[in-house]
XYZ file of C-alpha atoms in Angstrom:
403
model
C -26.262 26.494 -19.501
C -22.499 23.814 -18.985
C -20.641 24.031 -15.918
C -16.873 25.432 -16.816
C -14.588 22.536 -15.860
C -12.934 24.667 -12.808
C -16.568 24.588 -10.933
C -17.068 21.011 -11.880
C -13.882 20.038 -10.079
C -14.282 22.237 -7.270
C -17.883 20.680 -6.870
C -15.920 17.165 -6.775
C -13.336 17.923 -4.007
C -15.877 19.154 -1.965
C -17.740 16.219 -2.291
C -15.046 14.256 -1.966
C -13.692 15.859 1.482
C -17.376 16.000 2.409
C -17.586 11.714 2.265
C -14.805 11.449 3.505
C -15.171 13.358 6.240
C -18.835 11.598 6.918
C -17.202 8.275 6.573
C -14.919 8.806 9.620
C -11.615 8.466 7.284
C -11.219 12.790 6.739
C -10.329 14.143 10.676
C -7.411 16.406 10.382
C -8.600 20.279 9.769
C -5.406 20.722 7.895
C -5.390 18.016 5.606
C -9.128 18.720 5.465
C -8.103 22.333 3.641
C -5.711 20.833 1.791
C -7.889 18.444 0.101
C -10.346 21.373 -0.799
C -7.276 23.216 -2.115
C -5.462 20.878 -4.150
C -7.021 20.406 -7.967
C -5.620 16.602 -8.158
C -7.211 16.571 -11.501
C -3.622 18.431 -12.461
C -1.413 15.711 -10.831
C -3.906 12.977 -12.756
C -4.208 14.081 -16.479
C -4.971 10.544 -17.466
C -6.137 7.189 -16.223
C -6.098 3.392 -17.604
C -9.267 1.215 -16.997
C -8.961 -2.289 -17.427
C -11.083 -3.939 -19.874
C -9.890 -7.192 -19.473
C -11.322 -9.769 -16.598
C -9.204 -11.558 -14.165
C -6.441 -14.034 -14.729
C -6.471 -12.298 -19.110
C -2.897 -12.123 -20.874
C -2.480 -9.997 -21.890
C -4.374 -6.970 -20.420
C -6.636 -5.363 -22.257
C -6.522 -1.715 -20.867
C -8.778 1.641 -22.013
C -6.521 5.122 -21.484
C -8.587 7.731 -20.483
C -7.473 11.326 -20.943
C -8.745 14.508 -19.063
C -8.653 16.559 -21.610
C -10.246 15.088 -23.519
C -14.515 16.198 -23.989
C -15.677 12.457 -24.445
C -13.494 10.929 -21.156
C -13.968 14.131 -18.886
C -17.098 12.668 -17.475
C -15.940 9.241 -16.800
C -12.268 10.653 -16.354
C -13.939 12.787 -13.164
C -15.639 10.319 -11.982
C -12.471 8.202 -11.460
C -10.273 10.216 -9.907
C -12.412 11.529 -7.608
C -13.739 8.690 -6.518
C -11.862 6.350 -3.808
C -10.029 3.916 -6.594
C -6.280 3.662 -7.266
C -5.843 5.625 -10.051
C -3.546 3.229 -12.801
C -1.087 5.731 -14.763
C 1.732 3.960 -16.393
C 2.566 0.867 -17.972
C 5.871 -0.825 -18.220
C 7.777 2.333 -17.333
C 6.554 3.973 -19.966
C 7.417 7.613 -20.991
C 4.186 10.146 -19.808
C 4.418 12.888 -22.437
C 1.701 12.583 -25.099
C 0.119 9.641 -24.177
C -2.907 8.167 -26.807
C -6.256 7.919 -25.434
C -8.001 4.341 -25.985
C -7.634 1.279 -26.283
C -4.000 -0.398 -26.004
C -3.252 -4.185 -25.365
C -0.506 -5.544 -23.214
C 2.091 -4.164 -20.163
C 2.061 -4.386 -16.269
C 0.884 -1.507 -14.417
C 4.045 0.419 -13.124
C 2.885 2.870 -10.938
C -0.431 4.207 -9.514
C -1.322 7.021 -7.116
C -2.553 4.940 -4.126
C -6.721 5.561 -3.288
C -7.653 8.448 -0.919
C -8.687 7.336 1.949
C -5.609 5.101 2.377
C -3.937 8.183 1.347
C -5.750 10.175 4.256
C -5.414 7.386 6.951
C -1.310 7.657 6.265
C -0.811 11.543 6.132
C -3.267 11.990 9.669
C -1.217 8.930 10.957
C 2.402 11.204 10.432
C 0.825 13.858 12.120
C 1.323 16.707 9.756
C 1.918 20.058 10.610
C 3.363 23.279 9.569
C 6.866 24.066 9.244
C 8.040 19.982 9.226
C 10.191 18.748 6.689
C 8.902 16.094 4.770
C 10.478 13.733 2.753
C 8.472 11.096 0.536
C 9.882 7.857 -0.940
C 8.253 6.499 -3.952
C 5.837 9.938 -4.521
C 4.822 8.105 -8.058
C 2.267 10.916 -9.506
C 2.408 12.973 -6.397
C -0.645 13.285 -4.959
C -0.237 12.880 -1.149
C 3.420 14.657 -1.880
C 1.875 17.560 -2.807
C -1.271 17.310 0.212
C 2.031 17.600 2.628
C 3.387 20.685 0.739
C 0.135 22.008 1.124
C 0.450 21.280 4.952
C 3.861 21.657 5.523
C 4.396 25.191 3.180
C 6.724 25.430 -0.095
C 9.757 24.708 0.301
C 9.457 21.730 2.749
C 8.664 18.699 0.975
C 10.407 16.362 -1.295
C 9.764 13.190 -2.917
C 12.455 10.319 -4.361
C 10.856 8.253 -7.282
C 13.000 5.581 -8.767
C 11.444 5.681 -12.384
C 12.928 8.629 -14.583
C 9.705 9.080 -16.466
C 7.310 8.927 -13.775
C 9.976 11.544 -11.449
C 9.762 14.013 -14.383
C 5.883 14.149 -14.766
C 5.105 14.418 -11.099
C 7.823 17.332 -10.948
C 6.283 19.337 -14.639
C 2.552 18.851 -12.426
C 3.602 19.942 -8.912
C 5.400 22.822 -10.527
C 2.205 23.594 -13.019
C 0.396 23.401 -8.876
C 2.707 25.784 -7.591
C 2.940 24.277 -4.038
C 6.443 24.252 -3.716
C 7.142 20.742 -3.230
C 10.050 18.500 -5.406
C 10.287 15.201 -7.021
C 14.211 14.106 -7.265
C 14.891 11.395 -9.492
C 17.050 8.564 -7.626
C 17.024 5.309 -5.541
C 14.295 5.931 -2.737
C 16.148 2.968 -0.533
C 18.551 5.357 0.292
C 16.353 8.257 1.165
C 17.810 11.701 0.494
C 20.875 13.049 2.673
C 21.077 15.999 1.159
C 17.694 17.434 3.000
C 18.519 15.884 5.883
C 17.401 15.769 8.508
C 13.348 14.992 8.270
C 10.639 15.327 10.472
C 8.135 13.576 8.523
C 9.331 10.375 6.251
C 6.178 8.043 4.211
C 7.229 5.050 2.260
C 4.768 4.986 -0.570
C 6.351 1.678 -1.356
C 5.990 -1.824 0.524
C 10.077 -2.993 2.130
C 10.789 -6.066 3.749
C 12.458 -4.616 6.395
C 13.941 -0.843 7.357
C 16.411 1.052 5.280
C 19.061 1.934 7.754
C 19.522 5.611 5.605
C 16.154 6.066 6.784
C 16.093 6.307 10.262
C 19.687 7.772 9.995
C 17.729 10.585 8.116
C 14.857 11.050 10.610
C 14.891 14.180 13.022
C 14.976 14.090 16.883
C 11.180 14.103 17.245
C 10.499 12.709 13.792
C 8.127 9.739 12.754
C 8.466 7.726 10.054
C 5.918 5.748 8.210
C 6.225 2.687 5.968
C 4.068 -0.994 4.725
C 6.055 -4.081 5.692
C 5.932 -6.187 2.504
C 5.606 -9.857 3.106
C 5.159 -12.596 0.177
C 1.495 -12.193 0.534
C -0.636 -9.507 -0.476
C -2.966 -10.552 2.193
C -1.384 -9.291 5.443
C 0.238 -6.249 5.048
C 1.964 -4.849 8.111
C 2.379 -0.646 8.667
C 5.131 0.293 10.721
C 5.876 3.415 12.484
C 9.266 4.664 13.837
C 9.760 7.323 16.246
C 13.164 8.641 17.481
C 12.239 10.522 20.652
C 13.696 14.330 21.824
C 16.465 11.854 23.150
C 17.544 10.395 19.938
C 16.016 7.010 20.898
C 14.399 4.796 18.023
C 11.087 3.249 18.668
C 9.176 0.968 16.170
C 5.509 -0.451 15.854
C 4.527 -2.484 13.860
C 0.385 -2.981 13.155
C -1.283 -5.252 11.104
C -3.359 -3.411 8.432
C -6.185 -4.662 6.574
C -4.258 -2.450 2.953
C -0.669 -1.754 2.211
C 1.433 0.142 -0.185
C 2.869 -2.438 -3.483
C 6.414 -3.470 -2.749
C 9.292 -2.212 -4.181
C 10.484 -3.174 -7.743
C 11.006 -6.925 -8.211
C 9.434 -8.229 -5.115
C 7.637 -10.729 -5.983
C 3.945 -11.308 -4.328
C 2.713 -14.609 -4.152
C -0.935 -15.176 -5.862
C -4.269 -17.736 -5.679
C -5.525 -17.001 -8.714
C -3.307 -19.889 -10.497
C -5.424 -22.199 -7.947
C -8.821 -20.762 -8.223
C -10.595 -23.591 -10.917
C -8.721 -26.307 -8.997
C -9.739 -25.432 -5.799
C -13.339 -25.117 -7.179
C -13.289 -28.143 -8.821
C -11.345 -30.215 -6.075
C -11.250 -28.457 -2.467
C -9.932 -30.987 -0.539
C -10.386 -33.627 2.213
C -12.967 -32.715 4.682
C -11.874 -32.778 8.519
C -12.562 -31.396 11.904
C -10.960 -28.466 13.340
C -11.112 -26.549 16.162
C -10.454 -23.547 14.624
C -13.337 -21.231 13.965
C -12.022 -18.977 11.022
C -10.280 -16.229 12.265
C -12.198 -12.651 11.389
C -10.341 -10.482 8.565
C -10.014 -7.774 11.873
C -7.714 -9.943 13.304
C -5.296 -8.011 12.277
C -2.290 -8.689 14.707
C -3.116 -13.070 13.745
C -2.738 -12.547 10.465
C -0.091 -10.285 10.375
C 1.682 -13.273 12.241
C 0.774 -15.636 10.053
C 2.279 -13.507 7.354
C 5.909 -14.252 8.916
C 5.418 -17.424 10.779
C 3.310 -19.579 8.698
C 5.495 -17.870 5.400
C 3.894 -18.928 1.660
C 0.015 -18.232 2.446
C -1.938 -16.033 0.597
C -5.468 -15.762 0.607
C -7.890 -15.748 -1.875
C -10.447 -12.949 -1.014
C -12.952 -13.789 -3.699
C -14.035 -17.216 -2.509
C -17.061 -17.809 -1.149
C -15.605 -19.112 2.308
C -12.389 -18.677 4.311
C -9.637 -20.152 1.337
C -6.313 -20.191 1.371
C -3.056 -21.653 -0.413
C 0.338 -22.173 0.005
C 1.256 -21.667 -4.209
C 4.524 -22.746 -4.115
C 3.689 -25.765 -2.405
C 0.712 -27.076 -4.154
C -2.038 -26.992 -1.416
C -4.440 -25.407 -0.057
C -7.102 -24.985 3.008
C -10.785 -24.209 2.695
C -12.310 -23.565 5.508
C -16.879 -23.604 6.885
C -18.357 -21.875 6.552
C -18.939 -22.063 10.561
C -19.509 -25.923 10.142
C -16.790 -27.154 12.272
C -14.935 -28.446 9.196
C -12.166 -27.724 6.930
C -11.351 -29.707 3.626
C -7.469 -29.559 3.003
C -5.327 -30.369 -0.221
C -1.354 -30.985 -0.776
C 1.586 -31.743 0.753
C 1.279 -29.268 3.090
C -1.361 -28.909 5.485
C -2.320 -25.336 5.951
C -4.950 -25.189 8.018
C -2.532 -27.388 10.501
C -0.362 -24.212 10.839
C -2.892 -22.088 11.132
C -4.672 -23.794 14.053
C -1.138 -23.829 15.936
C 0.005 -20.539 14.879
C -3.838 -19.132 16.820
C -2.575 -21.318 19.719
C 0.483 -19.349 20.232
C -1.051 -16.307 18.932
C -4.202 -16.314 22.290
C -0.933 -17.727 24.465
C 0.633 -14.787 23.813
C -2.010 -12.749 24.758
C -3.671 -11.877 21.090
C -1.322 -9.358 20.711
C -2.347 -6.378 18.060
C 0.902 -4.641 17.899
C 5.085 -5.798 17.339
C 8.097 -3.948 18.490
C 10.435 -3.951 15.633
C 14.286 -3.701 17.575
C 15.996 -1.574 14.819
C 19.576 -1.512 17.257
C 21.328 -4.604 15.907
C 24.528 -3.719 14.814
C 24.723 -6.525 12.534
C 21.475 -5.350 10.775
C 18.768 -7.650 11.429
C 15.526 -6.358 12.670
C 14.183 -8.177 15.564
C 10.259 -8.139 15.859
C 8.206 -9.395 19.351
C 5.223 -9.144 20.773
C 6.148 -8.559 23.964
C 9.340 -9.657 26.470
C 7.042 -12.809 28.228
C 8.273 -16.414 27.465
C 5.446 -17.481 25.061
C 5.605 -13.917 23.004
C 6.030 -14.131 19.014
C 8.755 -13.337 17.409
C 10.532 -13.062 14.226
C 12.918 -12.016 12.078
C 12.447 -9.280 9.196
C 14.228 -10.667 5.978
C 16.863 -8.129 4.295
C 16.495 -5.967 1.363
C 17.769 -7.076 -1.662
C 19.323 -5.712 -4.307
C 16.339 -3.705 -6.811
C 16.597 -4.603 -10.705
C 16.997 -1.322 -12.555
C 14.371 -0.464 -15.143
C 15.198 -1.075 -19.021
C 15.391 2.555 -20.374
């Protein structure tokens, strides 16, 4: 006897929560209960699957319609997996999308994969009765979870993309969680309902928009990704306002982060992959053993202090490219050599930075000073003479999307 959809999805939620708990990702009891209660299929009624391989242009996609019996199993497998869910191409209207194959376009909205959502919401230390602001909520999955914890009428999202804002609001209303999505510029926050006890940004920004800090209440917490030119080494910034009103901000390297705001261009190693494979460069000895992937404090510093680099994580050994300088370095593996190519000695820069990082005490966290009246935001590892330090780049104007 075939099970009804409600029973199937209820089991899927239980399996997902059990998996996240067993993996040590889900530790908060309030979020645990919210995940069990929230039918995420109502917020993710369709999903794009990429058919083309890397580098294809135009890209071939296939749209899964969760209401169609031929798509349902694959759709459920996807939305209850730990994968990111692709939802929108080129800012398209999301009403009545045709299922099946489609060619061209680039993804403009997606749902963050579940472990990252859970980690972010747990870092926020959500609780009942808190006023919550979500910046760039997309389809509203994290917003709905937050609303389930804080209570109805306290969770607000600000979404720049009009079709996505309408899509999320319609689905959230059907769920009845008491969250609202407002179309607007997320960089401005939402002053009408400020101040907020918790502010979470689902978009990466190069520095912290002043309205976000201004709208944070005493005792409040703000969490965002700091976007750099490279997707390889993101930073997560936690801003707190003390009960006395003092603002403190701590930046840490992370294995992953949110996509940057619209118009922000990431560097890409893909165009150099074939050339590097055919001619990896001139071999030389190196005193630097390739730093481990989890040396997040070092790699975060590299994103700022050796700018213009991006890592090819698909390469067999550590490969770091400076695409705009047509240069690269291919390390090891573990034989004391590195191959370098191009006018920029990428590996020499990393060697020098690694020495500075060790002299600074191998920092894993950095303080960010948000108090400069000129608007500059300064980062430092500590107050010592050998501290690593830099200034965050300013916000740039975000282009309007075509109607």
